[in-house]
Coordinates of C-alpha atoms and ligand atoms in Angstrom, one line a residue:
M1 CA 0.0 0.0 0.0
S2 CA 1.2 3.5 -0.7
E3 CA 1.9 6.1 2.0
H4 CA -1.0 7.4 4.1
Q5 CA -2.4 10.7 2.8
H6 CA -4.1 13.2 5.1
F7 CA -6.3 15.9 3.5
R8 CA -7.4 19.1 5.2
I9 CA -10.8 20.2 3.9
A10 CA -12.4 23.5 4.7
V11 CA -16.2 23.1 4.9
I12 CA -18.5 26.0 4.3
P13 CA -22.1 24.7 4.6
G14 CA -23.6 28.2 4.2
D15 CA -27.4 28.7 4.2
G16 CA -30.6 26.7 3.9
I17 CA -30.2 23.3 2.5
G18 CA -26.5 24.0 2.0
Q19 CA -26.2 22.9 5.7
E20 CA -28.3 19.8 5.2
V21 CA -26.5 18.5 2.1
I22 CA -23.0 19.3 3.1
Q23 CA -23.4 17.2 6.2
E24 CA -24.4 14.2 4.0
G25 CA -21.5 14.7 1.7
Q26 CA -19.1 14.8 4.6
R27 CA -20.6 11.6 6.0
V28 CA -19.9 9.8 2.7
L29 CA -16.4 11.1 2.5
E30 CA -15.7 10.1 6.1
H31 CA -17.0 6.6 5.3
L32 CA -14.7 6.3 2.3
A33 CA -11.7 7.4 4.4
Q34 CA -12.6 4.8 7.1
A35 CA -13.0 2.1 4.5
S36 CA -9.7 3.0 2.9
N37 CA -7.8 1.0 5.4
G38 CA -5.4 3.7 6.3
K39 CA -4.8 4.8 2.7
F40 CA -6.2 8.3 3.3
S41 CA -8.0 10.4 5.9
F42 CA -9.8 13.7 6.1
Q43 CA -9.8 16.5 8.5
F44 CA -12.9 18.7 8.1
D45 CA -12.8 22.2 9.5
S46 CA -16.1 24.0 9.4
F47 CA -16.5 27.7 8.8
P48 CA -19.8 29.3 9.9
W49 CA -19.9 31.9 7.1
G50 CA -23.1 32.8 5.3
S51 CA -26.2 34.9 5.9
E52 CA -26.4 34.2 9.6
Y53 CA -22.8 35.3 10.0
Y54 CA -23.7 38.4 8.0
A55 CA -26.6 39.2 10.4
K56 CA -24.0 39.2 13.3
H57 CA -20.9 40.7 11.7
G58 CA -22.1 42.7 8.6
R59 CA -20.1 40.5 6.3
M60 CA -20.5 37.2 4.6
M61 CA -17.1 35.8 5.8
A62 CA -14.3 36.8 8.1
E63 CA -12.2 39.7 6.8
D64 CA -9.2 37.4 6.5
G65 CA -11.3 34.6 5.1
L66 CA -9.2 33.9 2.1
E67 CA -6.1 33.9 4.3
Q68 CA -7.8 31.3 6.6
L69 CA -8.7 29.1 3.6
K70 CA -5.6 29.3 1.5
D71 CA -3.6 26.4 2.9
Y72 CA -6.4 23.8 2.7
D73 CA -6.3 21.0 0.2
A74 CA -9.8 21.7 -0.9
I75 CA -13.0 23.6 0.0
Y76 CA -16.4 21.8 0.3
F77 CA -19.2 24.4 -0.1
G78 CA -22.9 24.1 0.3
A79 CA -24.9 27.1 -0.9
V80 CA -25.4 30.7 0.1
G81 CA -28.4 33.0 0.0
W82 CA -31.1 33.9 2.5
K83 CA -33.9 36.4 2.8
N84 CA -32.0 38.8 5.2
V85 CA -29.2 39.5 2.6
P86 CA -29.7 40.7 -1.0
D87 CA -28.6 37.9 -3.3
H88 CA -25.9 39.9 -5.0
V89 CA -24.3 40.7 -1.6
S90 CA -24.3 37.1 -0.5
L91 CA -23.0 35.8 -3.8
W92 CA -20.2 38.4 -4.1
G93 CA -19.4 38.3 -0.4
L94 CA -18.7 34.6 -0.3
R95 CA -18.9 32.3 -3.3
L96 CA -17.5 34.8 -5.9
A97 CA -15.0 36.1 -3.4
I98 CA -13.6 32.7 -3.1
C99 CA -13.8 31.7 -6.8
Q100 CA -12.2 34.9 -7.9
G101 CA -9.8 35.4 -5.0
F102 CA -8.4 31.9 -5.6
D103 CA -8.4 32.2 -9.3
Q104 CA -10.7 29.1 -9.7
W105 CA -11.0 29.8 -13.3
A106 CA -12.4 26.5 -14.5
N107 CA -15.9 25.5 -13.3
I108 CA -16.6 21.9 -14.3
R109 CA -20.3 20.8 -14.3
P110 CA -20.9 17.2 -15.5
V111 CA -24.5 16.4 -16.7
R112 CA -25.5 12.8 -17.0
F113 CA -28.6 10.7 -16.7
L114 CA -28.8 8.5 -13.6
P115 CA -30.6 5.2 -13.8
G116 CA -34.1 5.3 -12.2
V117 CA -34.4 9.1 -12.6
E118 CA -36.8 10.2 -15.3
S119 CA -35.8 13.1 -17.4
K120 CA -38.5 15.7 -17.5
L121 CA -38.2 16.0 -21.3
R122 CA -36.8 13.0 -23.1
H123 CA -35.9 9.5 -22.3
P124 CA -32.7 8.6 -24.0
N125 CA -30.8 5.8 -22.3
V126 CA -28.1 6.5 -19.8
E127 CA -25.2 6.4 -22.2
E128 CA -26.8 9.0 -24.4
L129 CA -26.6 11.8 -21.9
D130 CA -23.3 12.3 -20.4
W131 CA -21.6 15.5 -21.0
I132 CA -19.4 18.0 -19.2
L133 CA -20.1 21.7 -19.2
I134 CA -17.0 23.8 -18.7
R135 CA -17.6 27.3 -17.5
E136 CA -15.2 30.2 -17.5
N137 CA -15.2 31.2 -13.9
S138 CA -13.0 34.2 -13.5
E139 CA -14.1 37.0 -15.8
G140 CA -16.7 37.5 -18.6
E141 CA -20.1 38.8 -17.5
Y142 CA -19.3 38.2 -13.8
S143 CA -16.2 40.5 -13.6
G144 CA -18.0 43.0 -11.4
F145 CA -17.1 46.0 -13.4
G146 CA -19.7 48.8 -13.7
G147 CA -21.6 51.2 -11.6
R148 CA -24.8 52.9 -10.9
N149 CA -25.1 56.7 -11.2
F150 CA -27.0 59.7 -12.5
T151 CA -29.2 59.6 -9.4
G152 CA -29.2 63.4 -9.6
R153 CA -31.4 63.1 -12.6
G154 CA -34.2 62.1 -10.3
K155 CA -36.4 59.2 -9.5
G156 CA -36.9 56.7 -12.3
K157 CA -33.9 57.9 -14.3
E158 CA -31.1 55.9 -12.8
V159 CA -28.5 54.3 -15.2
A160 CA -26.6 51.1 -14.5
V161 CA -23.6 49.8 -16.5
Q162 CA -22.5 46.2 -16.2
S163 CA -19.4 45.5 -18.3
S164 CA -18.1 42.1 -19.4
V165 CA -14.4 41.5 -19.5
F166 CA -12.9 39.0 -21.9
T167 CA -9.1 38.7 -21.9
E168 CA -7.3 36.6 -24.5
E169 CA -5.5 34.8 -21.8
G170 CA -8.7 34.1 -19.9
C171 CA -10.4 32.7 -23.0
E172 CA -7.4 30.7 -24.0
R173 CA -6.9 28.9 -20.7
I174 CA -10.5 27.8 -20.4
I175 CA -10.8 26.8 -24.0
R176 CA -7.5 24.8 -23.8
F177 CA -8.9 23.2 -20.6
A178 CA -12.0 22.1 -22.6
F179 CA -9.8 20.5 -25.3
E180 CA -7.7 18.7 -22.8
T181 CA -10.9 17.4 -21.1
A182 CA -12.2 16.3 -24.5
R183 CA -9.1 14.2 -25.0
T184 CA -10.0 12.1 -21.9
R185 CA -13.4 11.3 -23.2
K186 CA -14.5 8.5 -25.5
R187 CA -16.0 10.9 -28.1
K188 CA -13.6 13.7 -28.6
K189 CA -15.6 16.8 -29.3
V190 CA -15.8 20.4 -28.0
T191 CA -18.7 22.7 -28.5
S192 CA -18.1 26.4 -27.8
V193 CA -21.1 28.5 -27.0
T194 CA -21.2 32.3 -27.4
K195 CA -23.5 35.1 -28.5
S196 CA -20.9 36.7 -30.8
N197 CA -23.5 37.9 -33.3
A198 CA -24.8 40.4 -30.8
Q199 CA -21.8 40.8 -28.5
Q200 CA -19.2 41.8 -31.1
Y201 CA -16.1 42.5 -29.0
G202 CA -15.6 40.0 -26.1
M203 CA -17.4 37.1 -27.6
V204 CA -15.8 37.6 -31.0
L205 CA -12.4 37.5 -29.3
W206 CA -13.6 34.2 -27.6
D207 CA -14.6 32.8 -31.0
E208 CA -11.2 33.7 -32.5
V209 CA -9.3 32.2 -29.7
F210 CA -11.4 29.0 -30.0
A211 CA -10.6 28.8 -33.7
R212 CA -6.9 29.3 -33.1
V213 CA -6.6 26.8 -30.2
S214 CA -8.6 24.2 -32.0
Q215 CA -5.8 24.0 -34.7
E216 CA -3.6 22.4 -32.0
Y217 CA -6.1 19.6 -31.4
P218 CA -6.8 18.1 -34.8
D219 CA -8.0 14.9 -33.1
V220 CA -10.9 16.8 -31.5
E221 CA -14.0 17.6 -33.4
T222 CA -15.2 21.2 -32.8
E223 CA -18.4 23.2 -33.1
Q224 CA -19.2 26.9 -32.5
W225 CA -22.8 27.6 -31.5
L226 CA -24.9 30.6 -30.5
V227 CA -26.4 30.3 -27.1
D228 CA -30.0 30.7 -28.1
A229 CA -29.8 27.9 -30.6
M230 CA -27.9 25.9 -28.0
A231 CA -30.6 26.2 -25.4
A232 CA -33.0 24.5 -27.9
R233 CA -30.4 21.9 -28.7
F234 CA -29.9 21.0 -25.1
V235 CA -33.6 20.0 -25.1
L236 CA -33.9 18.5 -28.5
K237 CA -30.6 16.7 -29.1
P238 CA -28.8 16.5 -25.8
E239 CA -27.1 13.3 -26.9
T240 CA -25.1 15.1 -29.6
L241 CA -23.1 17.0 -26.9
E242 CA -19.8 15.9 -25.2
V243 CA -17.7 18.8 -23.8
V244 CA -19.4 22.2 -23.9
V245 CA -17.4 25.3 -23.1
G246 CA -18.9 28.8 -22.5
S247 CA -18.5 32.1 -20.7
N248 CA -19.4 32.7 -17.0
L249 CA -23.1 33.7 -17.6
I250 CA -23.8 31.5 -20.6
A251 CA -22.5 28.3 -19.0
D252 CA -24.2 29.2 -15.7
I253 CA -27.6 29.3 -17.3
L254 CA -27.0 26.3 -19.5
S255 CA -25.9 24.2 -16.6
D256 CA -29.2 24.6 -14.8
L257 CA -30.9 23.7 -18.0
G258 CA -28.7 20.7 -18.3
S259 CA -29.3 19.5 -14.7
A260 CA -33.1 20.0 -15.2
L261 CA -32.8 17.8 -18.3
A262 CA -31.1 15.1 -16.2
G263 CA -34.0 15.3 -13.8
S264 CA -33.3 17.8 -11.1
L265 CA -31.1 20.7 -10.1
G266 CA -30.5 18.7 -6.9
L267 CA -28.4 16.2 -8.9
A268 CA -25.9 18.6 -10.4
A269 CA -22.3 18.6 -9.2
S270 CA -19.6 21.1 -9.8
A271 CA -15.9 21.8 -9.2
N272 CA -14.4 25.3 -9.2
L273 CA -10.8 24.5 -10.1
N274 CA -7.6 26.4 -9.8
P275 CA -5.9 24.1 -12.3
D276 CA -2.5 25.7 -11.5
R277 CA -2.9 24.5 -7.9
R278 CA -1.7 27.7 -6.5
Y279 CA -4.8 27.9 -4.4
P280 CA -7.4 25.4 -3.1
S281 CA -10.2 24.4 -5.4
M282 CA -13.8 24.4 -4.3
F283 CA -16.4 21.7 -4.8
E284 CA -20.1 22.5 -4.5
P285 CA -23.5 21.4 -5.8
V286 CA -24.8 23.6 -8.6
H287 CA -28.1 24.4 -6.7
G288 CA -28.7 27.2 -4.2
S289 CA -30.0 27.3 -0.6
A290 CA -33.6 26.3 -1.7
P291 CA -35.4 28.2 1.0
D292 CA -38.7 26.6 -0.1
I293 CA -37.6 23.2 1.2
A294 CA -34.9 24.2 3.8
G295 CA -35.3 22.3 7.1
A296 CA -37.8 19.8 5.6
G297 CA -35.1 17.0 5.4
I298 CA -36.0 16.2 1.8
A299 CA -33.2 18.0 -0.1
N300 CA -31.5 15.8 -2.7
P301 CA -27.9 15.2 -1.4
I302 CA -26.7 13.7 -4.7
G303 CA -25.4 17.0 -6.2
T304 CA -23.3 17.5 -3.1
I305 CA -22.1 13.9 -2.9
A306 CA -21.2 13.8 -6.6
S307 CA -19.3 17.1 -6.0
G308 CA -17.4 15.1 -3.3
A309 CA -16.5 12.6 -6.1
L310 CA -15.1 15.5 -8.1
M311 CA -13.1 16.4 -5.0
L312 CA -11.7 12.9 -4.7
E313 CA -10.8 13.0 -8.3
H314 CA -8.9 16.3 -7.7
L315 CA -7.1 14.8 -4.7
G316 CA -5.9 12.0 -6.9
L317 CA -8.3 9.4 -5.5
H318 CA -9.5 8.3 -8.9
E319 CA -10.6 4.8 -7.9
E320 CA -12.6 6.1 -5.0
A321 CA -14.3 8.7 -7.1
A322 CA -15.3 6.1 -9.6
L323 CA -16.7 3.8 -6.9
L324 CA -18.7 6.7 -5.4
N325 CA -20.2 7.5 -8.8
R326 CA -21.2 3.9 -9.2
A327 CA -22.7 3.8 -5.7
I328 CA -24.8 6.9 -6.6
E329 CA -26.0 5.2 -9.8
E330 CA -26.9 2.0 -7.9
T331 CA -28.8 4.0 -5.4
T332 CA -30.9 5.8 -7.9
G333 CA -31.3 2.6 -9.8
Q334 CA -32.8 1.0 -6.6
G335 CA -35.4 3.7 -6.6
K336 CA -34.0 5.5 -3.5
L337 CA -35.0 9.0 -4.6
T338 CA -35.9 12.3 -2.9
P339 CA -39.2 14.0 -3.9
D340 CA -37.6 16.4 -6.5
V341 CA -36.9 13.3 -8.6
G342 CA -40.2 11.6 -7.9
G343 CA -39.4 9.6 -4.8
T344 CA -40.4 9.5 -1.2
S345 CA -37.0 9.1 0.5
R346 CA -35.5 11.6 2.9
T347 CA -32.1 13.2 2.5
T348 CA -30.5 11.0 5.1
E349 CA -32.0 7.8 3.6
V350 CA -30.5 8.5 0.2
T351 CA -27.1 9.0 1.8
D352 CA -27.5 5.9 3.9
A353 CA -28.2 3.9 0.7
I354 CA -25.2 5.4 -1.0
I355 CA -23.0 4.4 2.0
A356 CA -24.5 0.9 2.0
N357 CA -23.8 0.5 -1.7
L358 CA -20.2 1.7 -1.1
S359 CA -19.8 -0.8 1.8
N360 CA -20.7 -3.6 -0.6
K361 CA -17.7 -2.5 -2.7
A362 CA -15.4 -1.9 0.3
A363 CA -13.4 -5.0 -0.5
S364 CA -12.3 -3.6 -3.9
L365 CA -10.9 -0.5 -2.2
K366 CA -8.2 -2.3 -0.4
Ligands
LIG1 P1 -32.2 27.1 -5.8 O1 -31.2 26.2 -6.5 O2 -31.9 27.3 -4.3 O3 -33.7 26.4 -5.9 C1 -34.4 26.3 -7.2 C2 -35.4 25.2 -7.1 O4 -34.8 23.9 -7.1 C3 -36.2 25.3 -5.8 O5 -37.5 24.9 -6.0 C4 -35.6 24.2 -4.9 O6 -36.4 23.6 -4.0 C5 -35.1 23.2 -5.9 N1 -33.8 22.5 -5.4 C6 -32.6 23.1 -5.4 N2 -31.7 22.2 -4.9 C7 -32.4 21.1 -4.5 C8 -32.1 19.9 -3.9 N3 -30.8 19.6 -3.6 N4 -33.1 19.0 -3.7 C9 -34.3 19.3 -4.1 N5 -34.7 20.4 -4.7 C10 -33.8 21.3 -4.9 O7 -32.3 28.4 -6.5 P2 -33.1 29.8 -6.2 O8 -34.4 29.4 -5.5 O9 -33.0 30.6 -7.4 O10 -32.2 30.5 -5.1 C11 -32.3 30.4 -3.7 C12 -31.1 31.1 -3.0 O11 -29.9 30.4 -3.3 C13 -30.9 32.5 -3.5 O12 -30.6 33.3 -2.4 C14 -29.8 32.5 -4.5 O13 -29.0 33.6 -4.6 C15 -29.0 31.3 -3.9 N6 -28.1 30.6 -4.8 C16 -26.9 30.2 -4.4 C17 -26.1 29.5 -5.2 C18 -24.7 29.1 -4.6 O14 -24.5 29.3 -3.4 N7 -23.9 28.5 -5.4 C19 -26.4 29.1 -6.5 C20 -27.8 29.5 -6.9 C21 -28.6 30.2 -6.1
LIG2 MG1 -26.3 28.9 -11.3

């Protein structure tokens, strides 16, 4: 057996169901570490940041928050957003502060069908829908440049400017990342999504970089699509997609659409990667704090648990990540489903079933 590995994980449960699902994800990871027979262990340190923290301290996280997080091996994040704080304050004060502060420029969002979960729209078989959405996570429409002014003109005359920032370097690194990801897939294909007919500066630059970089990957099939047409294609021909790369806003919207296609927002996992590994990367479900079901014990934990699998992958525990993904598939296949995907199971019951399915495989871990 190789040397023991100890991983320090910063946990930020955040608000609403973030707290409920992160607890489940942690439970699964702890189980895997125990079953690893000394191969690896986790130390989870929890940070109480979020909207409740804001109510007490007037900020979403500690002032030296990034400093506190920077030496961790990874960050496991639930969701933020609650009624007492405007959504743009909670998002910029915590999640975006971490993503941008740690240059987590690649946001990876796999979308796939799980056995036993009915897609709301189509019913292709499992193999047919399995793609990865790669989202530029450091600039574009979420650069935070702009302002509000002209209040002096009087009520009803305010002007707001929100600028997008596209740098050649930023476009190139995410597009290259998409091509490298495509090379690890059975079908080697990258689809780039923009709206360069209407946004003639930033998105045309993106398109040009895509065309240039694609020359270096002659083994990878490429496509360039406009986002409106792509929204329709997600619904009508999802099986024709493999790796999809888009800007911050475009890929954010498409990923919720993709996860709805797969059955529920509660299934969707994501990784915010700093591929250079200068800073910790952050793993989180795609969904938000879901105030409508918070506290009811019925949140789907799969998005968070599958984000844990992405974390295992990032930490070099490839076999464990694959086992976990298989245990998730088995669990949904057994009909252990929360209400959002048509079942009657509670959050903890789905996790219990995933852990039971992992235990059946424990022998192969050693
Ligand atoms: P949401 O993702 O919280 O919920 C949308 C719908 O999906 C709701 O009906 C909810 O019940 C359902 N849903 C989401 N996750 C689920 C799960 N695991 N199991 C079962 N059902 C689930 O998005 P919404 O309502 O737009 O936002 C609520 C709050 O979350 C806002 O404050 C928003 O700013 C914040 N938010 C935070 C995010 C983050 O921290 N990364 C991402 C998206 C929203
Ligand atoms: Mg989103």
